[in-house]
Amino acid sequence: MTDGQIGINLTRHIHEKQKQYPEATGELTGILNQLAFAAKIVSREVNKAGLVEILGLTGEKNIQGEQVMKLDVFANDVFLNILGKSGHFCVMASEEEEDVIHVPEGYKRGRYAIALDPLDGSSNIDVNVNIGTIFSIHRRVSDGDEGCERDIMQAGRKLVAAGYIVYGSSTMLVMSTGNGVHGFTLDPSVGEFLESHTNIRIPARGKTYSINEGNYPYWSIGIRKYIDHLKEKDKESGRPYSGRYIGSMVADMHRTLLKGGIFMYPADKKDPKKPHGKLRLLYECSPMAFLCEQAGGAASTGNGAVLDVEPTQLHQRVPFFAGSMEDVRLVEDYIRRYDDGD
Ligand code: AHG
Ligand code: MN
Ligand code: MN
């Protein structure tokens, strides 16, 4: 008989590895399976997007003031509908929705709250570059019938689970429930996410840096000096770091989790309305920071751990530096040395 390791799906993985969460095993399994169900539907649309009228802009702008792509709306609707009726959540938040979303009338209010970036990397949809969905899950803290913003606005340190789905050459779900980071690849022939990456670990130091260099003139001195340093010959390897930037956070962070290095979206002076950079805390930075720390890496705002930030607004943005521990510590040194007091 072949090794029993073949075909571990999400359900078996949770049961086998979640002894530490006896009270939540059933719920976490249910939650992850609902996320996987929604992901399969979005993956199907993404993979045929070039063929059907789902590409392009809706002509509207979202709360972020960004052009909304049809696939943004589609993914938002799919995830909120499926998760809202799953019975696991008391309240939801989405990048595409100004306020929190309540569970529809007649459906059970559950013990968890979820924040979503339903489609990350929208600017890449029409050019067939990897895009994704990011999620972060907290335990409910409010009581009463309806959940509320307080259930969502919790520091990342308190996350119960977080992860992303990356829709690329294959569709992968990468998640952590506090017991390491694990990747599941969708096998479309059986319609299951099968474990393909067990206990992902970020190397202590990487060889690549990932940042939008077009913002160089708007960065602080410390960030500019750090990026200039990466371009010098490295003492150990004898060569500079390589630049890798896809422009989809999920894709750039997926590479960083698997291969190490550092992904950055610093604060910049480009847009006075966005003094803390572009990436949102609750459904981009916190979940990715949770995964990084669970994989042995680090995630910083430049002045401290992303997971320690106490949220003050639903769509607040924070500067973000994440990946290999040594690389993140070095950029924090540059910020301390050249920017403190800014
Ligand atoms: P979203 O598509 O959800 O709005 O996120 C886009 C984000 C993120 O995916 C990526 O890292 C970043 O925007 C890229 O921003 P720039 O184009 O300014 O580099
Ligand atoms: Mn995003
Ligand atoms: Mn998005």
CSV table of N, CA, C and O in Angstrom, one decimal, residues 19 48 79 85 148 230-231 239 283 317 339:
chain,number,residue,atom,x,y,z
A,19,LYS,N,-4.4,19.7,16.8
A,19,LYS,CA,-4.7,19.2,18.1
A,19,LYS,C,-4.8,20.4,19.1
A,19,LYS,O,-5.6,20.5,20.0
A,48,LYS,N,-10.8,31.9,-17.1
A,48,LYS,CA,-11.4,32.1,-18.4
A,48,LYS,C,-11.6,33.5,-18.7
A,48,LYS,O,-12.2,33.9,-19.6
A,79,PHE,N,-17.1,35.8,-2.4
A,79,PHE,CA,-16.6,35.5,-1.0
A,79,PHE,C,-17.6,36.0,0.0
A,79,PHE,O,-17.9,35.3,1.0
A,85,LYS,N,-23.1,33.4,4.5
A,85,LYS,CA,-24.1,32.4,4.8
A,85,LYS,C,-23.6,31.1,5.4
A,85,LYS,O,-24.3,30.1,5.6
A,148,CYS,N,-19.7,43.4,15.1
A,148,CYS,CA,-19.5,44.9,14.8
A,148,CYS,C,-18.0,45.1,14.4
A,148,CYS,O,-17.2,44.2,14.5
A,230,LEU,N,21.7,47.7,-1.2
A,230,LEU,CA,21.4,46.3,-1.8
A,230,LEU,C,22.0,46.2,-3.2
A,230,LEU,O,22.2,45.1,-3.7
A,231,LYS,N,22.3,47.4,-3.8
A,231,LYS,CA,22.8,47.3,-5.2
A,231,LYS,C,24.3,47.3,-5.2
A,231,LYS,O,24.9,47.2,-6.3
A,239,ARG,N,27.9,39.6,-4.9
A,239,ARG,CA,27.1,40.2,-6.0
A,239,ARG,C,25.9,41.0,-5.3
A,239,ARG,O,25.5,40.6,-4.2
A,283,TYR,N,-6.4,43.7,5.9
A,283,TYR,CA,-6.6,42.6,4.9
A,283,TYR,C,-5.4,42.5,3.9
A,283,TYR,O,-5.6,41.8,2.9
A,317,ARG,N,-3.7,52.3,6.3
A,317,ARG,CA,-2.6,51.8,5.6
A,317,ARG,C,-1.3,51.9,6.6
A,317,ARG,O,-1.3,52.7,7.5
A,339,ASP,N,16.3,57.9,9.7
A,339,ASP,CA,15.0,58.5,9.6
A,339,ASP,C,14.4,58.8,11.0
A,339,ASP,O,13.4,59.6,11.0
